[in-house]
XYZ file of C-alpha atoms in Angstrom:
630
model
C 30.178 10.085 0.418
C 30.883 6.420 -0.349
C 33.692 3.937 -0.692
C 33.127 2.287 -4.060
C 35.634 0.191 -5.897
C 37.591 2.297 -8.375
C 37.242 0.017 -11.371
C 39.126 2.374 -13.678
C 42.079 2.964 -11.350
C 43.133 -0.663 -11.024
C 42.059 -3.996 -12.428
C 40.362 -6.095 -9.775
C 41.513 -9.696 -9.665
C 38.923 -11.612 -11.698
C 39.251 -14.717 -9.533
C 38.544 -12.665 -6.393
C 35.594 -11.032 -8.113
C 34.169 -14.398 -9.092
C 34.734 -15.740 -5.564
C 32.671 -12.970 -3.951
C 30.069 -13.251 -6.699
C 29.844 -16.995 -6.131
C 29.285 -16.409 -2.400
C 26.403 -14.057 -3.141
C 24.978 -16.539 -5.669
C 25.150 -19.277 -3.054
C 23.257 -17.183 -0.487
C 20.667 -16.327 -3.132
C 20.181 -20.003 -4.032
C 19.686 -20.857 -0.348
C 17.157 -18.064 0.195
C 15.342 -18.984 -3.022
C 15.010 -22.618 -1.977
C 13.861 -21.784 1.551
C 11.382 -19.171 0.281
C 9.502 -21.573 -2.006
C 6.724 -22.403 0.465
C 5.965 -18.694 0.793
C 5.836 -18.375 -3.006
C 3.238 -21.148 -3.179
C 1.126 -19.319 -0.587
C 1.480 -16.006 -2.443
C 0.304 -17.655 -5.657
C -2.746 -19.028 -3.816
C -3.415 -15.557 -2.411
C -3.189 -13.991 -5.864
C -5.510 -16.576 -7.438
C -8.005 -15.986 -4.654
C -7.804 -12.207 -5.154
C -8.195 -12.458 -8.937
C -10.942 -15.088 -8.809
C -9.001 -18.008 -10.287
C -9.507 -21.521 -8.927
C -6.549 -23.742 -8.054
C -6.079 -26.710 -10.393
C -7.029 -29.114 -7.595
C -10.408 -27.398 -7.172
C -11.105 -27.296 -10.918
C -10.456 -31.047 -11.206
C -13.136 -31.726 -8.596
C -15.781 -29.673 -10.429
C -17.659 -31.914 -12.860
C -18.211 -30.884 -16.466
C -21.318 -28.798 -16.912
C -21.306 -27.597 -13.326
C -20.938 -23.974 -12.288
C -17.404 -22.580 -11.965
C -18.529 -19.225 -10.564
C -16.000 -17.452 -8.331
C -17.382 -14.534 -6.297
C -14.403 -12.385 -5.297
C -15.192 -11.539 -1.680
C -11.475 -11.456 -0.936
C -10.945 -8.661 -3.435
C -13.556 -6.462 -1.763
C -11.880 -6.967 1.632
C -8.401 -6.210 0.294
C -9.528 -3.116 -1.624
C -11.469 -1.840 1.394
C -8.392 -2.214 3.601
C -6.241 -0.533 0.923
C -8.529 2.492 0.853
C -8.968 2.667 4.620
C -5.247 2.523 5.297
C -4.450 5.097 2.604
C -6.989 7.472 4.174
C -5.304 7.042 7.555
C -1.701 7.296 6.409
C -2.219 10.072 3.849
C -5.139 12.177 5.124
C -6.640 15.021 3.146
C -5.451 18.571 3.658
C -2.218 19.559 5.347
C -2.100 16.680 7.818
C 0.930 14.385 7.729
C 1.538 10.834 8.885
C 4.787 11.793 10.620
C 6.217 14.626 12.669
C 9.722 15.897 13.369
C 10.438 17.126 16.864
C 13.465 18.764 18.387
C 15.044 16.567 21.033
C 14.370 17.579 24.673
C 17.899 19.005 24.906
C 18.694 20.127 21.333
C 22.297 19.636 20.291
C 22.922 22.373 17.743
C 26.121 23.407 16.035
C 28.359 25.518 18.355
C 28.732 28.168 15.656
C 24.953 28.420 15.275
C 24.566 28.535 19.040
C 26.916 31.498 19.208
C 25.138 33.217 16.303
C 21.657 33.006 17.827
C 22.930 34.204 21.219
C 24.721 37.169 19.607
C 21.578 37.988 17.621
C 19.546 37.963 20.834
C 22.072 40.229 22.553
C 21.959 42.652 19.610
C 18.179 42.854 19.868
C 18.401 43.431 23.632
C 21.081 46.177 23.611
C 23.972 43.947 24.609
C 22.261 42.497 27.661
C 23.853 39.265 28.875
C 21.265 36.445 28.659
C 20.512 34.244 31.632
C 20.841 30.436 31.297
C 17.042 30.200 30.983
C 17.036 32.793 28.184
C 19.857 30.970 26.408
C 17.851 27.761 26.617
C 14.780 29.507 25.157
C 16.823 31.032 22.332
C 18.433 27.696 21.481
C 15.060 25.912 21.590
C 13.522 28.529 19.274
C 16.402 28.085 16.830
C 15.964 24.306 16.989
C 12.222 24.621 16.271
C 12.946 26.819 13.255
C 15.237 24.121 11.902
C 12.607 21.477 12.556
C 10.148 23.452 10.421
C 12.783 23.940 7.721
C 13.631 20.225 7.702
C 9.946 19.242 7.511
C 9.426 21.626 4.599
C 12.442 20.118 2.831
C 11.257 16.544 3.429
C 7.684 17.361 2.364
C 9.030 18.819 -0.874
C 11.149 15.720 -1.486
C 8.247 13.357 -0.784
C 5.989 15.288 -3.137
C 8.587 15.289 -5.903
C 9.303 11.566 -5.696
C 5.565 10.695 -5.471
C 5.928 8.960 -2.136
C 2.165 8.540 -1.736
C 1.858 6.549 -4.973
C 4.821 4.364 -4.006
C 3.292 3.624 -0.588
C -0.015 2.726 -2.233
C 1.706 -0.224 -3.910
C 3.458 -1.135 -0.642
C 0.151 -1.145 1.254
C -1.607 -3.232 -1.408
C 1.221 -5.775 -1.435
C 1.113 -6.017 2.359
C -2.653 -6.515 2.463
C -2.574 -9.048 -0.383
C 0.568 -11.082 0.348
C 1.145 -10.132 3.974
C 4.347 -8.189 3.250
C 4.893 -4.888 1.440
C 8.447 -3.702 0.770
C 9.573 -0.068 0.535
C 13.139 0.627 -0.589
C 14.953 3.846 0.194
C 15.986 6.467 0.582
C 18.610 5.962 -2.099
C 19.939 8.854 -4.105
C 20.440 9.728 -7.727
C 21.968 12.636 -9.581
C 19.374 14.526 -11.589
C 19.902 17.163 -14.240
C 17.754 20.151 -13.311
C 16.962 23.106 -15.563
C 16.033 26.584 -14.406
C 15.853 30.098 -15.801
C 18.190 32.824 -14.544
C 18.319 36.522 -15.383
C 21.561 37.769 -16.917
C 22.696 40.996 -18.526
C 21.773 39.490 -21.888
C 18.327 38.448 -20.623
C 16.789 35.243 -19.303
C 18.875 32.124 -19.876
C 18.153 28.449 -19.272
C 20.928 26.773 -17.303
C 21.442 23.182 -16.249
C 22.945 21.907 -13.022
C 23.178 18.567 -11.264
C 21.353 17.887 -8.008
C 21.591 14.970 -5.620
C 18.057 13.782 -4.881
C 16.716 10.999 -2.639
C 14.099 8.564 -3.873
C 11.973 5.656 -2.677
C 10.684 2.733 -4.704
C 8.310 -0.172 -4.259
C 9.865 -3.643 -4.400
C 7.539 -6.533 -5.372
C 7.581 -9.288 -2.785
C 8.608 -11.713 -5.553
C 11.953 -9.919 -5.942
C 13.060 -9.790 -2.296
C 15.132 -12.620 -0.804
C 16.014 -11.998 2.855
C 17.912 -14.274 5.202
C 15.231 -16.920 5.770
C 16.707 -17.952 9.123
C 15.808 -14.553 10.599
C 12.489 -13.728 12.229
C 12.784 -9.944 11.781
C 14.349 -7.592 9.281
C 16.879 -6.429 11.874
C 18.119 -9.999 12.430
C 18.893 -10.662 8.754
C 22.506 -11.369 7.847
C 21.694 -10.195 4.352
C 18.934 -9.102 1.989
C 19.101 -9.779 -1.740
C 16.963 -8.068 -4.351
C 16.630 -9.765 -7.717
C 16.509 -7.529 -10.792
C 15.467 -8.638 -14.263
C 17.141 -6.408 -16.837
C 17.524 -6.060 -20.571
C 20.875 -5.367 -22.187
C 19.914 -1.692 -22.480
C 19.358 -1.553 -18.707
C 22.793 -3.048 -18.080
C 24.404 -0.526 -20.403
C 22.804 2.274 -18.400
C 24.430 0.834 -15.272
C 27.732 0.684 -17.137
C 27.578 4.441 -17.753
C 27.602 5.066 -13.997
C 30.970 5.494 -12.334
C 30.254 3.056 -9.516
C 29.762 0.042 -11.846
C 32.436 -1.899 -13.742
C 31.581 -1.100 -17.329
C 34.205 -3.477 -18.758
C 32.816 -6.536 -16.974
C 29.262 -5.564 -17.950
C 30.205 -5.157 -21.618
C 32.138 -8.445 -21.660
C 29.241 -10.293 -20.031
C 26.698 -8.945 -22.528
C 28.984 -9.915 -25.404
C 29.322 -13.455 -24.024
C 25.567 -13.823 -23.402
C 23.799 -12.179 -26.336
C 20.492 -13.904 -25.616
C 20.492 -13.207 -21.886
C 21.274 -15.538 -19.013
C 17.838 -16.209 -17.557
C 17.460 -19.675 -19.070
C 14.322 -21.356 -17.780
C 11.792 -18.944 -16.287
C 11.316 -19.413 -12.557
C 8.277 -21.386 -11.475
C 6.492 -18.483 -9.792
C 7.011 -16.268 -12.856
C 5.397 -18.855 -15.114
C 2.523 -19.246 -12.653
C 2.016 -15.475 -12.612
C 1.707 -15.478 -16.399
C -0.822 -18.301 -16.257
C -2.883 -16.479 -13.664
C -2.897 -13.407 -15.924
C -4.029 -15.506 -18.888
C -0.672 -15.545 -20.718
C -0.055 -19.276 -20.475
C 1.080 -19.795 -24.059
C 1.974 -16.270 -25.194
C 5.359 -15.832 -23.493
C 8.447 -17.895 -24.223
C 10.257 -19.200 -21.164
C 13.673 -19.260 -22.841
C 15.776 -16.914 -24.992
C 13.960 -13.844 -23.684
C 17.159 -11.753 -23.769
C 16.903 -10.891 -20.099
C 19.626 -10.874 -17.471
C 19.405 -11.669 -13.780
C 21.202 -9.154 -11.545
C 21.474 -9.606 -7.776
C 21.690 -6.621 -5.427
C 23.143 -7.739 -2.095
C 22.984 -5.784 1.164
C 24.654 -7.404 4.140
C 27.841 -8.302 5.934
C 31.027 -8.944 3.942
C 34.451 -9.858 5.330
C 36.927 -7.000 5.435
C 39.513 -9.061 3.564
C 37.063 -9.733 0.719
C 36.357 -6.012 0.432
C 40.055 -5.116 0.438
C 40.697 -7.752 -2.243
C 37.994 -6.076 -4.322
C 39.756 -2.727 -3.975
C 37.352 -1.089 -1.528
C 39.023 1.769 0.335
C 38.559 2.916 3.923
C 39.374 -0.373 5.705
C 42.476 -0.434 7.898
C 44.775 -3.407 8.477
C 43.340 -3.844 11.970
C 39.838 -4.263 10.497
C 40.654 -7.036 8.019
C 39.057 -9.741 10.165
C 35.912 -7.712 10.823
C 32.674 -7.726 8.853
C 31.304 -4.612 7.174
C 27.905 -3.628 5.861
C 28.336 -3.540 2.095
C 26.371 -3.290 -1.125
C 27.381 -5.800 -3.816
C 25.903 -6.177 -7.309
C 26.415 -9.478 -9.115
C 25.872 -10.301 -12.801
C 26.220 -14.019 -13.401
C 28.981 -14.845 -10.907
C 30.803 -11.584 -11.557
C 30.809 -8.625 -9.175
C 30.018 -5.460 -11.122
C 29.792 -3.145 -8.103
C 30.905 -3.249 -4.479
C 30.979 -0.491 -1.866
C 30.548 0.034 1.838
C 27.049 0.921 3.000
C 26.809 4.657 2.388
C 24.339 5.569 5.120
C 25.652 7.173 8.284
C 24.180 4.459 10.516
C 24.862 1.542 8.172
C 21.173 0.719 7.831
C 19.829 -1.220 4.875
C 17.361 0.593 2.602
C 14.470 -1.856 3.026
C 11.360 -1.396 5.154
C 8.647 -4.053 5.600
C 4.948 -3.434 6.146
C 3.164 -6.465 7.576
C -0.597 -6.814 7.475
C -0.179 -9.479 10.141
C 3.253 -10.669 11.239
C 3.885 -14.402 11.012
C 5.650 -15.406 14.224
C 7.234 -18.406 12.467
C 9.079 -16.527 9.728
C 10.211 -13.217 8.321
C 7.227 -12.703 6.000
C 3.681 -11.760 6.971
C 0.178 -13.134 6.458
C -2.232 -11.366 4.102
C -6.006 -11.080 4.005
C -6.486 -13.792 1.331
C -4.697 -16.348 3.491
C -6.888 -15.434 6.465
C -10.055 -15.618 4.337
C -9.126 -18.786 2.415
C -11.571 -21.160 4.136
C -14.531 -18.772 4.212
C -13.929 -17.806 0.561
C -13.874 -21.506 -0.384
C -17.023 -22.168 1.668
C -18.818 -19.202 0.093
C -17.892 -20.228 -3.457
C -18.986 -23.828 -2.836
C -22.373 -22.657 -1.540
C -22.859 -20.321 -4.500
C -21.886 -23.024 -7.009
C -24.277 -25.520 -5.407
C -27.110 -22.984 -5.379
C -26.584 -22.183 -9.073
C -26.354 -25.855 -10.019
C -29.479 -26.622 -7.999
C -31.333 -23.654 -9.487
C -30.380 -24.736 -12.992
C -31.357 -28.382 -12.570
C -34.614 -27.557 -10.763
C -35.671 -24.797 -13.164
C -37.619 -27.308 -15.256
C -39.121 -30.767 -14.794
C -37.435 -34.058 -15.732
C -39.460 -36.290 -18.107
C -39.539 -40.102 -18.195
C -40.805 -41.656 -21.470
C -41.983 -45.258 -21.839
C -41.268 -45.957 -25.505
C -43.117 -49.285 -25.351
C -46.333 -47.420 -24.662
C -45.926 -44.562 -27.125
C -46.848 -44.863 -30.780
C -43.540 -43.664 -32.199
C -44.921 -43.552 -35.725
C -47.468 -40.932 -34.697
C -45.216 -39.232 -32.071
C -42.164 -38.048 -33.998
C -39.323 -36.598 -31.912
C -40.766 -37.717 -28.564
C -38.093 -35.875 -26.580
C -39.390 -32.486 -27.664
C -41.686 -30.845 -25.116
C -44.012 -28.004 -26.116
C -47.415 -26.659 -24.975
C -50.603 -28.627 -25.784
C -48.745 -31.585 -27.202
C -50.857 -34.753 -27.643
C -49.202 -38.094 -26.791
C -50.637 -41.047 -28.726
C -50.421 -44.546 -27.227
C -50.194 -47.848 -29.060
C -53.163 -50.216 -29.213
C -51.126 -52.875 -27.459
C -50.750 -50.652 -24.402
C -53.868 -51.829 -22.655
C -52.549 -51.532 -19.116
C -52.413 -48.331 -17.065
C -48.742 -47.642 -17.527
C -47.965 -43.958 -18.147
C -46.318 -43.036 -21.388
C -44.926 -39.837 -19.843
C -43.961 -39.356 -16.187
C -42.943 -35.912 -14.887
C -40.372 -35.629 -12.083
C -39.836 -32.366 -10.187
C -36.356 -31.703 -8.753
C -36.477 -30.090 -5.283
C -35.256 -26.494 -5.195
C -32.934 -25.939 -2.220
C -31.665 -22.545 -3.305
C -32.798 -20.723 -0.166
C -31.018 -23.158 2.142
C -27.846 -22.967 0.052
C -27.957 -19.170 -0.036
C -28.320 -19.204 3.743
C -25.112 -21.225 3.837
C -23.461 -18.636 1.583
C -24.652 -15.851 3.893
C -23.151 -17.720 6.847
C -19.835 -17.978 5.006
C -19.943 -14.248 4.312
C -20.599 -13.463 7.975
C -17.772 -15.770 9.009
C -15.555 -13.886 6.563
C -16.405 -10.665 8.376
C -15.469 -12.330 11.656
C -12.202 -13.912 10.531
C -11.005 -10.783 8.745
C -12.341 -8.503 11.536
C -13.545 -6.285 8.682
C -17.360 -6.028 8.566
C -18.870 -5.424 5.145
C -20.088 -1.952 6.117
C -16.448 -0.824 6.380
C -16.271 -1.232 2.612
C -19.405 0.856 2.052
C -22.025 -1.917 2.183
C -24.424 -0.862 4.966
C -27.328 -3.091 3.920
C -28.847 -5.573 6.363
C -26.824 -4.292 9.306
C -29.813 -4.006 11.602
C -29.769 -3.137 15.276
C -27.540 -0.185 16.099
C -26.684 0.182 12.414
C -30.195 1.438 11.632
C -29.307 4.918 12.933
C -26.504 7.277 11.955
C -25.117 7.450 15.492
C -25.369 3.677 15.868
C -23.568 3.088 12.578
C -20.873 5.542 13.667
C -20.471 3.568 16.888
C -20.125 0.311 14.947
C -17.573 1.889 12.601
C -15.564 3.060 15.586
C -15.582 -0.399 17.149
C -14.628 -2.047 13.855
C -11.801 0.459 13.444
C -9.849 -1.146 16.293
C -8.340 -3.678 13.888
C -7.558 -0.982 11.344
C -5.696 0.953 14.034
C -3.575 -2.110 14.682
C -2.775 -2.444 10.965
C -2.037 1.295 10.741
C 0.390 0.881 13.633
C 2.142 -1.902 11.681
C 2.671 0.549 8.813
C 3.818 3.259 11.220
C 6.439 1.061 12.854
C 7.476 -0.872 9.759
C 7.567 1.881 7.135
C 6.852 5.443 8.256
C 9.090 5.537 11.325
C 12.216 3.937 9.770
C 11.741 5.482 6.312
C 11.291 9.042 7.577
C 14.166 8.576 10.032
C 16.356 7.364 7.167
C 15.303 10.345 5.028
C 16.098 12.725 7.892
C 19.520 11.076 8.272
C 20.071 11.333 4.513
C 19.405 15.072 4.590
C 21.685 15.484 7.588
C 24.445 13.601 5.765
C 24.110 14.718 2.148
C 21.885 17.828 1.909
C 24.066 20.929 1.436
C 21.517 23.300 3.028
C 22.869 24.205 6.510
C 19.595 25.798 7.647
C 17.823 22.439 7.983
C 20.473 20.693 10.080
C 19.586 19.951 13.703
C 19.061 17.352 16.401
C 15.589 15.865 15.799
C 13.430 12.825 16.445
C 10.848 11.315 14.080
C 7.409 10.204 15.248
C 4.898 8.293 13.097
C 1.338 9.595 13.427
C -0.841 7.297 11.295
C -2.519 5.257 14.041
C -2.239 8.096 16.570
C -3.976 10.566 14.252
C -6.797 8.084 13.604
C -7.527 7.710 17.315
C -7.198 11.442 17.956
C -9.436 12.252 14.992
C -12.202 9.921 16.161
C -12.063 11.275 19.706
C -12.081 14.874 18.498
C -14.981 14.250 16.108
C -17.047 12.676 18.878
C -16.234 15.482 21.326
C -17.147 18.168 18.789
C -20.477 16.466 18.080
C -21.275 16.205 21.783
C -20.314 19.849 22.313
C -22.483 20.991 19.388
C -25.493 19.130 20.791
C -24.994 20.313 24.380
C -24.678 23.991 23.370
C -27.622 24.102 20.959
C -29.953 25.458 23.674
C -31.006 29.143 23.986
C -28.885 29.643 27.107
C -25.520 28.485 25.660
C -25.956 29.215 21.945
C -25.140 32.984 22.158
C -21.689 32.174 23.568
C -20.624 29.775 20.781
C -19.316 30.722 17.341
C -21.234 28.115 15.355
C -19.304 28.827 12.177
C -15.957 28.082 13.834
C -17.486 25.014 15.446
C -18.689 23.788 12.059
C -15.225 24.445 10.629
C -13.613 22.265 13.294
C -16.136 19.486 12.659
C -15.367 19.641 8.929
C -11.635 19.271 9.672
C -12.222 16.372 12.069
C -14.247 14.545 9.400
C -11.616 15.164 6.673
C -14.177 16.983 4.531
C -13.134 19.672 2.037
C -12.894 23.057 3.725
C -14.762 24.804 0.896
C -17.920 22.923 1.905
C -18.626 25.897 4.214
C -19.433 29.366 2.938
C -16.850 32.075 3.721
C -17.784 34.347 6.636
C -18.338 37.298 4.295
C -20.875 35.298 2.257
C -22.649 34.141 5.424
C -22.874 37.727 6.717
C -24.235 38.866 3.352
C -26.856 36.082 3.300
C -27.942 36.907 6.860
C -28.198 40.597 5.971
C -30.386 39.777 2.946
C -32.603 37.565 5.110
C -33.035 40.385 7.655
C -33.857 42.843 4.879
C -36.355 40.366 3.461
C -38.010 39.997 6.872
C -38.203 43.783 7.285
C -39.746 44.205 3.829
C -42.251 41.453 4.603
C -43.260 43.174 7.857
C -43.598 46.553 6.094
C -45.723 44.999 3.347
C -47.964 43.337 5.933
C -48.382 46.691 7.733
C -49.353 48.444 4.472
C -51.838 45.707 3.605
C -53.349 46.002 7.072
C -53.792 49.765 6.673
C -55.399 49.326 3.240
C -57.630 46.501 4.406
C -56.091 44.053 1.953
C -56.140 40.411 3.138
C -52.728 39.228 4.359
C -51.214 36.837 1.858
C -48.270 35.927 4.095
């Protein structure tokens, strides 16, 4: 299943271990240095999302002036999060992927013979034609497709794939890049009850299970010279661990427990040293500027490397499965480094040698490997909006009351104590020497420009809708739309037009996450799952963006059909209840919103009985000469 170093069988040369570890450390240092500009942008994006001004902006705001930050960016990001989750993980039984048998299924020869023999047994030994054989094989392939989809659905439900992808989507919308890792596998201890002669008994057994996990963008260090994930020479994930976490790794057979124990003993207080700049900034943004020590935090930095390693280096580390002819070649390997020491090294375990990382881009940056998020796109309009709001509040505050000018040479201060106090009906007494017409008190009114400033803020908000291509009504705010938005059908039309951008983003998730992740999970089951009934030749297709388009088209067609058949001529030929059911499905509404057919029939029967009783009562009243009350 893998080719790990057997750390217990033979001692690996410590100098060789340190040499490979030093290489990985060097690549990490290079990626860390070249990634710094992206980190600065991510910190700006996070401040903008959380409503925290940059230091440069705060310095330019005078004391006593408004520091209000209206978080328009947050509303856009959260709206996109929700919209994309609805598309990728729709309600009900719909999925965002589909498995399909290949056009010419390649099934196991033994299975092929079994299904043909089964067909012959059902048809009294008749020899099948080539067309019948093809149909039988295709049916068997479809059965395996259904079995594989059931298996994958069960795995995704168990590992809470939806919750993991929620974090990936939010990271992509916020920072431009969301990272999904997997499928990896772990051995789990599972308990179940079995019936024995002595009664029910709880037994334990180990199971190999796949899992996915979300990787924060702060912890991923790809080859910064690459433009795409496929072009990367390597990808490094940085882990921050406590000593207890390292000891858990040491208990696993694929890690060198002796080197881990020795390293912990030599570094009792951890090896992190000075906290990285972006980590300190994150704490400041969260309000923990002085509460967390940057040194002696008893944490360890572990690097997980996925990339190409020379065959000779792997052989020197004791990795098996490399022939003498392959020494000069490079192999996809997984290397874990603690300090400069390699604590794990093995060949990539996947059948196709793919790395377990998948990137979702909100918008791909053509100049680098990372993407561009909504805050970066909205930066100027958010700044413009905040400036307009701050000016309007400052202007409203300063113009709320008048400004008073006192001429102390005119006032009789002895009889006007505390002249700066203003209250109703106050009498101002002048001195006898003030014989001229100078005013003792002059009132100045500050112009109120709030309306003009709020108009500027409204312009910034509208520009934010334009630059983000996400109108406010997509987030649930349908006020002041006007025009076509005043009617339900018009608003639906606007929502459909605005959904074009969302479809593009959904396609990014399809191609960056769903397609490769589900393909990798299918390959994992083909390689490691012991169940033979799910094995088959299949293709994976992502359906997120496709299902959104199909759903909108179907919903519109159903509405048009319902309207066109609501006339007396066509209505008798249409099952309105089934039509309503299809419209409910197309709108992703809960199916129990409609009454069951039995309840509808019962209600209609009661209404008919009520009408009959009403008619009978009217007839009796007519015969008795009683005025009709109905």
